[in-house]
Each structure stands twice: as C-alpha cells, then as structure tokens.
Short mmCIF file of C-alpha atoms and ligand atoms in Angstrom, two decimals:
data_model
loop_
_atom_site.label_atom_id
_atom_site.label_comp_id
_atom_site.label_asym_id
_atom_site.label_seq_id
_atom_site.Cartn_x
_atom_site.Cartn_y
_atom_site.Cartn_z
CA MET F 1 -1.85 -47.16 7.38
CA GLU F 2 1.67 -45.61 6.46
CA GLN F 3 2.91 -43.18 8.75
CA GLY F 4 4.98 -40.37 7.85
CA PRO F 5 7.10 -38.45 9.55
CA THR F 6 6.67 -38.95 13.27
CA ARG F 7 3.60 -36.19 15.26
CA ASP F 8 4.98 -36.47 18.28
CA GLY F 9 4.62 -33.74 20.90
CA GLU F 10 2.62 -31.69 18.72
CA ARG F 11 -1.02 -33.23 20.25
CA GLU F 12 -0.93 -29.77 22.40
CA LEU F 13 -0.26 -27.26 19.87
CA ARG F 14 -3.07 -25.88 18.87
CA PRO F 15 -2.66 -23.35 15.96
CA ALA F 16 -4.33 -19.91 15.56
CA VAL F 17 -6.93 -18.99 12.30
CA PRO F 18 -5.66 -15.40 11.05
CA GLY F 19 -9.02 -13.80 11.66
CA LEU F 20 -10.93 -16.96 13.24
CA GLY F 21 -13.55 -16.03 15.91
CA ARG F 22 -12.61 -13.06 18.47
CA GLU F 23 -10.96 -13.76 22.02
CA PRO F 24 -10.78 -11.48 24.84
CA GLY F 25 -7.53 -9.40 23.24
CA PRO F 26 -5.70 -6.16 22.80
CA ALA F 27 -8.12 -3.69 20.33
CA SER F 28 -5.70 -3.35 18.15
CA SER F 29 -4.63 -6.45 17.66
CA PRO F 30 -7.28 -8.85 17.68
CA THR F 31 -6.01 -12.05 18.83
CA ALA F 32 -6.85 -15.02 16.55
CA MET F 33 -9.29 -18.30 18.61
CA ALA F 34 -6.74 -21.41 18.68
CA VAL F 35 -9.34 -23.62 16.61
CA ALA F 36 -7.39 -27.68 15.91
CA VAL F 37 -7.21 -28.00 11.95
CA ALA F 38 -5.64 -30.52 10.00
CA ALA F 39 -6.55 -31.37 5.23
CA VAL F 40 -6.85 -34.05 3.65
CA LEU F 41 -5.37 -34.37 0.31
CA PRO F 42 -6.99 -37.10 -2.30
CA ALA F 43 -3.94 -38.24 -4.23
CA GLY F 44 -5.52 -41.27 -5.78
CA GLY F 45 -6.49 -40.65 -8.76
CA CYS F 46 -5.43 -41.42 -12.71
CA GLY F 47 -6.16 -39.22 -14.52
CA GLU F 48 -9.00 -40.26 -16.40
CA ARG F 49 -9.45 -37.91 -18.63
CA MET F 50 -6.06 -36.15 -19.00
CA GLY F 51 -5.03 -40.09 -21.07
CA GLY F 52 -1.63 -39.65 -20.26
CA PRO F 53 0.25 -43.25 -17.91
CA THR F 54 1.33 -41.04 -15.05
CA PRO F 55 -2.04 -39.51 -12.10
CA LYS F 56 -1.79 -36.00 -12.82
CA GLN F 57 -0.58 -35.21 -9.82
CA PHE F 58 2.56 -36.94 -10.35
CA CYS F 59 3.24 -35.08 -12.95
CA PRO F 60 6.20 -32.72 -13.00
CA ALA F 61 6.51 -29.03 -13.29
CA LEU F 62 9.57 -27.90 -13.50
CA GLY F 63 11.08 -31.31 -12.53
CA ARG F 64 9.05 -31.57 -9.55
CA PRO F 65 5.82 -33.66 -9.09
CA LEU F 66 2.29 -31.17 -9.35
CA ILE F 67 1.55 -33.07 -5.72
CA SER F 68 4.57 -31.24 -3.59
CA TYR F 69 3.36 -27.59 -4.23
CA THR F 70 0.64 -27.90 -3.11
CA VAL F 71 1.33 -30.18 -0.77
CA GLN F 72 3.74 -26.77 0.24
CA ALA F 73 1.04 -25.10 0.21
CA LEU F 74 -0.56 -26.15 2.23
CA GLN F 75 2.67 -26.65 4.50
CA ARG F 76 3.31 -23.43 4.42
CA VAL F 77 0.46 -21.97 6.99
CA SER F 78 1.79 -23.21 9.91
CA TRP F 79 -2.06 -23.04 11.74
CA ILE F 80 -2.42 -26.45 9.95
CA LYS F 81 -1.25 -28.92 12.17
CA ASP F 82 -1.44 -32.43 9.75
CA ILE F 83 -1.79 -33.27 6.23
CA VAL F 84 -2.61 -36.37 5.04
CA VAL F 85 -2.94 -38.11 1.49
CA ALA F 86 -4.08 -40.47 -0.08
CA VAL F 87 -2.34 -42.34 -2.28
CA THR F 88 -2.31 -45.73 -4.31
CA LYS F 89 -0.62 -48.05 -2.91
CA GLU F 90 1.24 -48.86 -5.96
CA ASN F 91 2.35 -44.46 -5.50
CA MET F 92 3.10 -44.89 -1.88
CA ASP F 93 6.24 -45.02 -2.25
CA THR F 94 6.35 -42.92 -4.67
CA MET F 95 4.85 -40.40 -2.58
CA LYS F 96 7.39 -41.21 0.35
CA SER F 97 10.03 -40.27 -2.13
CA ILE F 98 8.53 -37.40 -2.50
CA VAL F 99 8.37 -36.16 0.99
CA ARG F 100 11.79 -37.78 1.50
CA ARG F 101 13.19 -35.87 -1.12
CA TYR F 102 11.49 -32.27 -1.11
CA GLN F 103 11.68 -32.27 2.78
CA HIS F 104 7.81 -32.44 3.61
CA GLN F 105 6.85 -31.82 6.82
CA ARG F 106 3.75 -32.60 9.58
CA VAL F 107 1.85 -34.98 5.98
CA THR F 108 1.16 -38.51 6.76
CA LEU F 109 0.24 -40.48 3.61
CA VAL F 110 -2.95 -43.11 4.12
CA GLU F 111 -4.74 -45.65 2.01
CA ALA F 112 -6.29 -44.06 -1.66
CA GLY F 113 -9.55 -45.39 -1.95
CA ALA F 114 -11.27 -47.05 -5.62
CA THR F 115 -13.61 -43.58 -6.22
CA ARG F 116 -12.31 -40.40 -4.89
CA HIS F 117 -15.14 -40.00 -1.18
CA GLN F 118 -13.58 -43.29 -0.51
CA SER F 119 -10.23 -41.47 -0.57
CA ILE F 120 -11.22 -38.78 1.84
CA PHE F 121 -13.06 -40.44 4.26
CA SER F 122 -9.38 -43.05 4.45
CA GLY F 123 -8.12 -39.98 5.29
CA LEU F 124 -10.24 -38.37 7.55
CA LYS F 125 -10.56 -41.29 8.85
CA ALA F 126 -6.70 -41.52 9.74
CA LEU F 127 -7.50 -38.23 11.46
CA ALA F 128 -10.16 -39.97 13.71
CA GLY F 129 -10.07 -40.61 17.62
CA ASP F 130 -12.92 -43.16 16.89
CA GLN F 131 -10.35 -45.89 14.61
CA PRO F 132 -8.38 -48.09 16.64
CA HIS F 133 -4.73 -46.81 14.44
CA SER F 134 -5.94 -43.17 14.43
CA GLN F 135 -2.89 -41.40 15.91
CA LEU F 136 -3.49 -38.04 15.12
CA PRO F 137 -4.95 -35.84 16.90
CA THR F 138 -8.96 -35.01 15.87
CA PRO F 139 -8.75 -31.48 14.47
CA LYS F 140 -12.24 -29.48 15.24
CA VAL F 141 -12.00 -28.10 12.12
CA VAL F 142 -10.86 -29.71 8.66
CA ILE F 143 -10.31 -29.18 5.02
CA ILE F 144 -9.96 -31.43 2.63
CA HIS F 145 -8.22 -29.51 -1.13
CA ASP F 146 -7.23 -31.61 -4.29
CA ALA F 147 -3.66 -32.86 -4.71
CA VAL F 148 -4.08 -31.66 -8.36
CA ARG F 149 -4.75 -27.92 -7.35
CA PRO F 150 -1.11 -26.54 -6.93
CA PHE F 151 -2.63 -22.88 -5.80
CA VAL F 152 -3.44 -22.13 -2.89
CA GLU F 153 -2.23 -18.91 -0.81
CA GLU F 154 -3.82 -18.59 2.85
CA ASP F 155 -6.56 -16.23 2.52
CA VAL F 156 -8.88 -18.34 0.95
CA LEU F 157 -7.80 -21.61 3.57
CA ALA F 158 -8.34 -18.87 6.44
CA ARG F 159 -12.00 -17.56 4.97
CA VAL F 160 -13.82 -21.84 4.06
CA VAL F 161 -11.86 -22.49 7.86
CA SER F 162 -12.95 -19.78 9.75
CA ALA F 163 -16.71 -20.12 7.81
CA ALA F 164 -16.06 -23.81 8.19
CA ASN F 165 -15.83 -23.33 11.77
CA ASP F 166 -19.33 -20.92 11.72
CA HIS F 167 -21.06 -23.00 9.70
CA GLY F 168 -20.31 -26.34 9.94
CA ALA F 169 -19.56 -26.33 6.36
CA ALA F 170 -17.54 -23.81 3.37
CA GLY F 171 -16.09 -24.28 0.00
CA ALA F 172 -14.71 -21.95 -2.41
CA ILE F 173 -16.32 -21.16 -6.03
CA ARG F 174 -15.73 -19.59 -8.79
CA PRO F 175 -18.61 -17.89 -11.59
CA LEU F 176 -18.81 -19.99 -14.51
CA VAL F 177 -16.55 -19.58 -16.98
CA SER F 178 -20.14 -20.50 -19.64
CA THR F 179 -22.95 -21.41 -19.91
CA VAL F 180 -24.18 -26.20 -18.44
CA ILE F 181 -27.27 -26.80 -20.63
CA ALA F 182 -29.12 -30.28 -19.95
CA PRO F 183 -29.55 -32.29 -22.78
CA SER F 184 -32.04 -35.19 -23.01
CA ALA F 185 -31.63 -38.45 -23.24
CA ASP F 186 -31.95 -38.37 -27.32
CA GLY F 187 -29.74 -35.51 -27.15
CA TYR F 188 -32.01 -32.99 -27.50
CA LEU F 189 -31.89 -29.44 -25.63
CA ASP F 190 -33.49 -30.24 -22.07
CA GLN F 191 -32.57 -27.23 -19.79
CA SER F 192 -30.34 -24.34 -19.95
CA LEU F 193 -29.23 -23.56 -16.87
CA ASP F 194 -29.18 -19.16 -16.06
CA ARG F 195 -25.34 -18.75 -16.07
CA ALA F 196 -26.02 -15.51 -13.46
CA LYS F 197 -27.06 -17.33 -10.56
CA HIS F 198 -25.41 -20.72 -10.66
CA ARG F 199 -21.82 -20.81 -9.23
CA ALA F 200 -18.61 -23.63 -10.47
CA SER F 201 -17.71 -25.48 -6.69
CA GLU F 202 -14.28 -25.74 -6.47
CA MET F 203 -11.29 -26.01 -3.46
CA PRO F 204 -10.50 -26.07 -0.55
CA GLN F 205 -13.67 -26.97 1.57
CA ALA F 206 -13.61 -27.09 5.79
CA PHE F 207 -15.89 -28.60 7.44
CA LEU F 208 -16.28 -29.55 10.56
CA PHE F 209 -14.43 -32.33 11.23
CA ASP F 210 -17.27 -34.15 13.62
CA VAL F 211 -19.82 -32.80 10.46
CA ILE F 212 -17.80 -34.58 7.54
CA TYR F 213 -17.13 -37.23 9.75
CA ARG F 214 -20.31 -37.96 10.40
CA ALA F 215 -21.74 -37.70 6.76
CA TYR F 216 -19.14 -39.89 5.72
CA CYS F 217 -19.96 -42.77 7.90
CA GLN F 218 -23.59 -42.28 6.80
CA CYS F 219 -23.26 -42.23 3.36
CA SER F 220 -24.38 -44.84 1.15
CA ASP F 221 -22.14 -46.82 -1.35
CA TYR F 222 -24.20 -44.28 -4.25
CA ASP F 223 -22.94 -41.27 -3.26
CA MET F 224 -19.85 -42.98 -1.96
CA GLU F 225 -19.63 -44.62 -5.98
CA PHE F 226 -21.24 -41.64 -8.29
CA GLY F 227 -20.87 -38.49 -6.42
CA THR F 228 -18.19 -35.70 -6.67
CA GLU F 229 -19.37 -33.49 -3.40
CA CYS F 230 -18.63 -33.57 0.29
CA LEU F 231 -20.22 -30.10 0.44
CA HIS F 232 -23.77 -31.83 -0.87
CA LEU F 233 -22.74 -34.97 1.43
CA ALA F 234 -23.36 -33.10 4.52
CA LEU F 235 -26.13 -31.05 3.70
CA LYS F 236 -26.95 -34.81 2.64
CA TYR F 237 -26.48 -36.38 5.74
CA CYS F 238 -25.91 -33.91 8.72
CA HIS F 239 -28.06 -30.69 7.09
CA THR F 240 -25.46 -28.75 7.49
CA LYS F 241 -25.20 -25.90 4.89
CA ALA F 242 -22.51 -24.38 3.38
CA LYS F 243 -20.91 -20.90 3.42
CA LEU F 244 -19.50 -20.30 0.37
CA VAL F 245 -16.50 -18.68 -0.95
CA GLU F 246 -15.32 -16.68 -3.74
CA GLY F 247 -12.26 -17.92 -4.34
CA SER F 248 -9.22 -17.10 -6.94
CA PRO F 249 -9.86 -17.91 -10.39
CA ASP F 250 -6.05 -19.87 -9.45
CA LEU F 251 -8.62 -22.40 -7.61
CA TRP F 252 -8.55 -24.78 -11.06
CA LYS F 253 -7.72 -27.60 -11.42
CA MET F 254 -5.33 -29.91 -13.72
CA LEU F 255 -7.46 -31.69 -16.12
CA LYS F 256 -5.47 -31.86 -19.50
CA THR F 257 -2.26 -32.12 -19.91
CA SER F 258 -2.48 -29.53 -22.06
CA ILE F 259 -2.10 -26.97 -19.17
CA LEU F 260 0.91 -28.87 -17.23
CA SER F 261 3.46 -25.92 -18.53
CA LEU F 262 5.02 -23.92 -16.40
CA TYR F 263 3.98 -20.49 -14.77
CA ALA F 264 6.89 -19.50 -14.78
CA CYS F 265 6.93 -16.09 -14.82
CA ALA F 266 10.09 -14.96 -13.41
CA TRP F 267 11.88 -11.03 -13.97
CA MET F 268 14.78 -11.21 -15.19
CA CYS F 269 16.57 -8.56 -14.00
CA VAL F 270 19.52 -7.22 -16.14
CA LEU F 271 21.69 -4.61 -13.54
CA LYS F 272 23.57 -2.70 -15.65
CA ILE F 273 25.42 -1.24 -12.82
CA PRO F 274 26.57 -2.20 -9.53
CA LEU F 275 24.18 -2.02 -7.11
CA SER F 276 24.05 -2.37 -4.31
CA LEU F 277 22.20 -6.17 -2.49
CA GLU F 278 21.03 -3.34 -0.15
CA GLN F 279 19.61 -0.73 -2.00
CA VAL F 280 16.76 -2.99 -3.11
CA LYS F 281 16.11 -4.16 1.05
CA GLY F 282 12.21 -2.97 2.34
CA THR F 283 10.60 -4.69 -1.79
CA SER F 284 9.00 -7.51 0.59
CA VAL F 285 10.66 -9.70 -1.52
CA THR F 286 13.32 -12.40 0.11
CA LEU F 287 17.31 -11.62 -1.50
CA CYS F 288 18.64 -14.70 -2.36
CA PRO F 289 22.55 -13.11 -2.31
CA ASN F 290 24.19 -16.64 -4.39
CA GLY F 291 24.05 -17.91 -7.74
CA GLN F 292 20.59 -20.19 -6.72
CA ASP F 293 18.65 -20.88 -10.54
CA LEU F 294 15.54 -20.91 -10.83
CA GLN F 295 14.96 -24.81 -10.40
CA LYS F 296 16.73 -24.24 -6.87
CA ILE F 297 14.22 -21.47 -6.20
CA CYS F 298 11.43 -23.94 -7.78
CA GLN F 299 12.14 -26.14 -4.86
CA GLY F 300 12.91 -24.04 -1.72
CA ASP F 301 9.81 -22.93 0.36
CA CYS F 302 9.95 -19.77 -2.54
CA TYR F 303 6.56 -17.19 -2.57
CA ASN F 304 7.00 -14.49 -4.09
CA PHE F 305 10.25 -14.27 -4.15
CA ILE F 306 12.50 -12.47 -5.74
CA CYS F 307 16.26 -13.53 -5.87
CA ILE F 308 19.10 -11.53 -6.93
CA ASN F 309 22.09 -13.44 -8.43
CA VAL F 310 25.07 -12.02 -8.47
CA ILE F 311 27.69 -13.07 -11.32
CA LYS F 312 30.72 -10.85 -11.64
CA HIS F 313 29.26 -7.11 -11.76
CA LYS F 314 26.50 -8.28 -14.11
CA LYS F 315 23.79 -9.23 -11.59
CA GLN F 316 19.93 -10.91 -13.02
CA CYS F 317 17.19 -10.91 -10.37
CA LEU F 318 14.45 -13.78 -10.78
CA PHE F 319 11.75 -12.78 -8.40
CA TRP F 320 8.45 -16.15 -8.78
CA PHE F 321 5.97 -15.41 -7.51
CA GLY F 322 5.12 -19.07 -7.20
CA SER F 323 2.60 -19.98 -9.47
CA LEU F 324 3.62 -22.47 -11.46
CA ILE F 325 1.96 -24.58 -13.91
CA ILE F 326 -0.52 -22.26 -16.55
CA LEU F 327 0.16 -21.90 -19.94
CA PRO F 328 1.77 -19.43 -21.49
CA TYR F 329 4.33 -18.83 -19.45
CA ILE F 330 5.16 -15.23 -18.65
CA PHE F 331 8.51 -14.04 -18.68
CA TRP F 332 9.94 -10.14 -17.34
CA GLN F 333 12.97 -8.85 -18.16
CA VAL F 334 13.57 -6.10 -15.72
CA HIS F 335 16.17 -3.07 -17.00
CA PHE F 336 17.66 -0.70 -14.52
CA LEU F 337 19.28 1.95 -15.39
CA ASP F 338 20.69 4.68 -14.39
CA PHE F 339 19.60 7.54 -16.58
CA GLN F 340 22.46 9.38 -16.26
CA THR F 341 24.89 7.46 -17.46
CA VAL F 342 22.90 5.59 -20.08
CA SER F 343 22.91 7.02 -23.07
CA PHE F 344 19.40 7.35 -25.93
CA SER F 345 20.58 5.75 -27.89
CA GLY F 346 21.89 3.16 -25.32
CA ARG F 347 18.12 2.64 -24.32
CA MET F 348 17.06 2.52 -27.21
CA LYS F 349 19.94 -0.15 -27.88
CA GLU F 350 18.14 -1.71 -24.91
CA LEU F 351 14.67 -2.25 -26.31
CA ARG F 352 15.38 -3.35 -29.02
CA GLU F 353 16.67 -6.28 -27.63
CA MET F 354 14.10 -7.09 -26.23
CA LYS F 355 12.17 -6.78 -28.65
CA ASP F 356 13.63 -9.49 -30.69
CA LEU F 357 13.60 -11.85 -27.66
CA ALA F 358 9.71 -11.21 -27.18
CA LYS F 359 9.87 -11.87 -30.32
CA GLU F 360 11.76 -14.88 -30.68
CA VAL F 361 10.50 -16.54 -28.09
CA LYS F 362 6.24 -15.77 -28.39
CA LYS F 363 6.81 -18.40 -30.79
CA GLN F 364 6.83 -21.10 -28.39
CA ASN F 365 4.18 -19.11 -25.83
CA VAL F 366 6.74 -17.28 -23.77
CA PHE F 367 5.53 -13.75 -23.27
CA LEU F 368 7.88 -10.92 -22.50
CA TYR F 369 7.43 -8.34 -20.98
CA GLY F 370 10.07 -5.90 -20.05
CA LEU F 371 9.75 -3.03 -17.25
CA LEU F 372 12.15 -0.80 -16.86
CA ILE F 373 13.52 0.70 -13.80
CA SER F 374 14.68 4.01 -13.71
CA PHE F 375 17.16 5.72 -10.97
CA THR F 376 19.73 7.63 -10.55
CA GLN F 377 22.83 6.55 -7.94
CA ASP F 378 22.51 10.01 -5.96
CA ASN F 379 18.33 8.99 -5.16
CA PRO F 380 18.22 5.75 -3.17
CA GLN F 381 15.47 6.15 -2.15
CA GLN F 382 13.75 6.65 -5.00
CA LEU F 383 15.42 3.96 -6.71
CA GLN F 384 13.11 1.74 -3.57
CA GLU F 385 10.06 3.07 -4.87
CA ASN F 386 9.56 2.02 -8.32
CA VAL F 387 10.59 -1.19 -7.68
CA ARG F 388 7.86 -1.54 -5.23
CA GLN F 389 6.02 0.30 -8.41
CA GLY F 390 7.38 -2.29 -10.47
CA ALA F 391 6.23 -4.93 -8.14
CA SER F 392 3.22 -3.67 -8.11
CA ILE F 393 3.03 -3.36 -11.30
CA ILE F 394 4.39 -6.68 -11.90
CA THR F 395 1.40 -8.42 -9.81
CA SER F 396 -1.12 -6.97 -11.28
CA LEU F 397 -0.27 -8.12 -14.59
CA ILE F 398 0.70 -11.22 -13.63
CA LYS F 399 -1.75 -13.20 -14.21
CA GLU F 400 -3.48 -11.59 -17.63
CA ARG F 401 -1.45 -12.92 -19.79
CA ASN F 402 -2.02 -10.47 -22.11
CA ALA F 403 -0.83 -11.83 -25.55
CA GLU F 404 -0.37 -7.42 -25.78
CA LEU F 405 1.75 -6.50 -23.88
CA THR F 406 4.99 -9.39 -25.04
CA GLY F 407 7.81 -6.53 -25.86
CA GLN F 408 6.35 -3.95 -24.23
CA LEU F 409 8.25 -1.69 -21.99
CA LEU F 410 6.60 -0.58 -19.20
CA VAL F 411 7.61 1.63 -16.73
CA ALA F 412 8.35 2.46 -13.22
N1 CTP T 501 -10.39 -43.30 -6.59
C1 CTP T 501 -9.30 -41.63 -6.38
C2 CTP T 501 -10.41 -40.80 -8.12
C3 CTP T 501 -9.38 -38.66 -7.43
N2 CTP T 501 -8.81 -38.23 -5.69
C4 CTP T 501 -8.29 -37.54 -6.05
O1 CTP T 501 -9.62 -36.26 -6.68
C5 CTP T 501 -8.95 -35.79 -7.30
C6 CTP T 501 -9.81 -34.58 -8.17
O2 CTP T 501 -10.00 -36.14 -8.00
P1 CTP T 501 -9.76 -35.40 -10.19
O3 CTP T 501 -9.85 -34.02 -10.59
O4 CTP T 501 -11.07 -36.04 -10.71
O5 CTP T 501 -8.64 -36.17 -10.54
P2 CTP T 501 -8.54 -37.77 -11.53
O6 CTP T 501 -9.99 -39.01 -11.03
O7 CTP T 501 -7.29 -38.25 -10.84
O8 CTP T 501 -9.52 -37.56 -12.41
P3 CTP T 501 -10.31 -38.26 -14.14
O9 CTP T 501 -11.83 -37.87 -12.82
O10 CTP T 501 -9.67 -37.24 -14.93
O11 CTP T 501 -9.82 -39.84 -13.66
C7 CTP T 501 -7.28 -35.53 -7.33
O12 CTP T 501 -6.42 -34.62 -6.52
C8 CTP T 501 -6.68 -36.72 -7.45
O13 CTP T 501 -5.77 -37.63 -7.18
C9 CTP T 501 -8.54 -40.19 -5.01
O14 CTP T 501 -7.76 -39.30 -4.18
N3 CTP T 501 -9.23 -40.82 -5.40
O1 LIG T 502 -16.46 -33.01 -10.88
P1 LIG T 502 -14.94 -33.05 -10.51
O2 LIG T 502 -14.78 -35.51 -11.01
O3 LIG T 502 -13.23 -33.25 -11.94
O4 LIG T 502 -13.97 -33.05 -9.17
C1 LIG T 502 -15.04 -33.30 -7.90
C2 LIG T 502 -14.06 -32.45 -7.51
O5 LIG T 502 -13.10 -32.95 -7.66
C3 LIG T 502 -14.33 -31.10 -6.52
O6 LIG T 502 -13.35 -30.59 -7.38
C4 LIG T 502 -15.92 -30.63 -7.20
O7 LIG T 502 -16.72 -32.20 -6.38
C5 LIG T 502 -15.80 -30.13 -6.21
O8 LIG T 502 -16.32 -29.92 -4.96
#
C-alpha cells in the first residue's frame, strides 16, 4: 500500500458532520454529532468508453488533472478526515506528483484493482482495522465517490453521510434523462420502464463502514467482476436498504471527451471607475487584490470565488464559481457603470462592444452574457446591494447555459 502524507496525531480527532444527529446542546445551535468519516475514491479505471490514451481522471481541465478537482472537492470538507484514492500501479507516480503539486492533504494512495469494486475494496481495506497493514483509523461512515465526478458539494456529502449514519447506506439519485428500455435477445422491444418510477443512481454514496466492508468481504466473484452498484452489495449481503437522497445536476460522471472542456464560469468585470476594494466587501466573496490570472485561481482552493485584479487604473474582476468542466464555457462580462458620469451614448457603445464580442466567441462555444451593475459614487450601499443582486443573477443562470442569453445585457 502506498502512503500519502503522514497522518500522525489524527487518530483521536473526530469530525463533526453538520446536521448529523442531535446531541444535547443549545437549542438555537444544534450540536452536530461527532462521527468519524473517511472517503474512498476509486480512480483505477482506464476510461474505455472515452476511448483516449489517458484515463479520464488524469485528463487536464484548465491544465489541471480532473482527479485533482475531485480530491479538492472532498479535501475542502473539513469533517472528511481521510481520503483514500485507489490508482493503478502504473499511475501511482503520476498520482503522487498530483498530490504533491496541488498540495492535497489527508490523502492516502492504494493500489486499484481490475474492476471498480476491487478498487473500492482495496480502499476500504486501508481503513479496516482487521487488516495487518492498515494504518488509518476506521471511520464510522465511509463515503464512496467516483474520481471522475468532480462537482460534489458539501451539502450532498453531508446528506448522504447523515442518511448512511441513520440507515446504514445512502446514495445520491437523479431523475432519468431518457427512458430505459430492455431489448430482447433478438433485438425487439421487450420492456419499457416507466421513467417516473425509476431513478439514475449517482455518486456520492455513503455507508456505515461495517456494513459496506462486510458486504465486500462476502461479495461473490461475479459481483466483484460485473457489479457496478455498491448500494446493491449492501442490500444483498447485509440486508441494508439504502436511503436515496436527491442529488444535484452537477453530479454527472465524465464519460466522453466532448464534455472534457472547461466550465470557466468567470465574471469579467471591467470597472469603469476607480472603485475601492472596500466597496465590494460584504458580498460573501473572497477578494484577491493582486494580479492573479484565472489559471492561478483554478489551482487554488477557490470555490465561489471573486477575484479583483487591479491593473493600473483599470480593474478586472473574475468571479470564479468552482464548477469546471461543462460545455459550453460561460463567460460573464460585468460592467460597473456610474450612471452620473457615463453618458447614454457611452453605455450604448459598451453594449455594442459586448454584443460584437459575444457573437465572435459564440463561434467557439463560449456564451458571453453581460451584466450591468449601476451605481453612483455617493451611494456605496446601493452598489453593494446591486453587486449582491448581480451575484444571485449569475448563480441562478450559471448552470442553465442558455444560448439565448448570449450577448444580452442583464441589469442588477
Ligand atoms: N478497475 C477500476 C475501474 C474503474 N474505477 C473507477 O471507478 C470510477 C467510475 O468508473 P467508470 O466511470 O466506469 O470509469 P472507467 O472504468 O475508467 O470507464 P469505462 O467504464 O469507460 O472504462 C472511475 O473513477 C474509475 O477510475 C476504478 O477505480 N478501478
Ligand atoms: O454504470 P457505470 O459503469 O457507468 O458506473 C458505475 C459507477 O460509476 C457508479 O456511478 C454507479 O454504480 C452508481 O452507483
């Protein structure tokens, strides 16, 4: 087994999962129950369906391997104490250098198996107390999450962990996007499933460690080789019925290169006046006053990020929304306009320029949306309110990727 960074001294530190169970505590702030949580990331696949030479988990997005985003998504959840990543022998060095380069923490690498279930089992063994070489503490609840699903939020992780703690197993689900049919052996329709009654099983899933580990220990060779569903193993071998938890649309798994592109949701704010950084404080954003470029932002721990770059008298603002790999690129150009000093013709000129640019970049599948945030110098509160409104417009439209909004100027 390959070990990642030393895990000394963490054996006694148990995480508190938000919203998990109830302990006596002040009624206004329900104390979260302390539950030990670890995660296993199977990352030993070869990406057969994608068809490229590089396994999809190592494909770059904005110059950074996909798996690094997934690890980061788990790493930023402080109550996940260990992240065990299963990678093949031949990719072990690559993964080690990813861990080093992006300074991933709490990561332990183990050798993947020939199938996904084998890789997961290998990860679980690293956390099991009964294994001679296991060095990590055995968690009460273990999360299993595909390395190729980079967009996983703390909220859904907490919900599956909480449900697993209560019910023994839990998994995220999504509505089916198309109807599933069963063909007969000779190529005719045999059965058509009622779409409303079925769901797609997604990740993350979570289990009481004891349940899933016992299931894997008893698992038949056939299940180990051909099975794909961990929830099914818990049911079949431990009679544990998984609680199903609604997941968000972001939980998709990378399967094809066509979606291996960037979801560079950035706001490009061209500030037309010298605006003090202080003025946009309080918008629940992180401010980054020095000239960092998008690449650097992506490499940092930046989710829901607003970066303000100061370039001489012109200021640029990149609002980074963490979700990285969906086509098409969405680009927000945010104009801060002082209505008292910028004339009507000045505003029209800006709009025309934005429309022209939007037309141009649409050819490259970049949707450029405009957002106008108006203000007057004497009313900083109004500006803050407009920035807040702008942020909520962006967050609500960012996932729609609506081509019709290209070149439109929305007003906050
Ligand atoms: N022997 C394997 C096979 C798969 N996986 C991992 O399981 C997750 C989900 O599997 P899948 O999407 O099927 O990935 P691949 O097996 O790489 O893809 P394909 O089925 O197209 O070959 C991925 O993170 C993949 O790396 C694994 O750890 N070990
Ligand atoms: O069905 P697939 O082989 O694409 O994927 C299997 C896994 O990646 C996993 O996401 C599901 O089993 C959900 O449980």
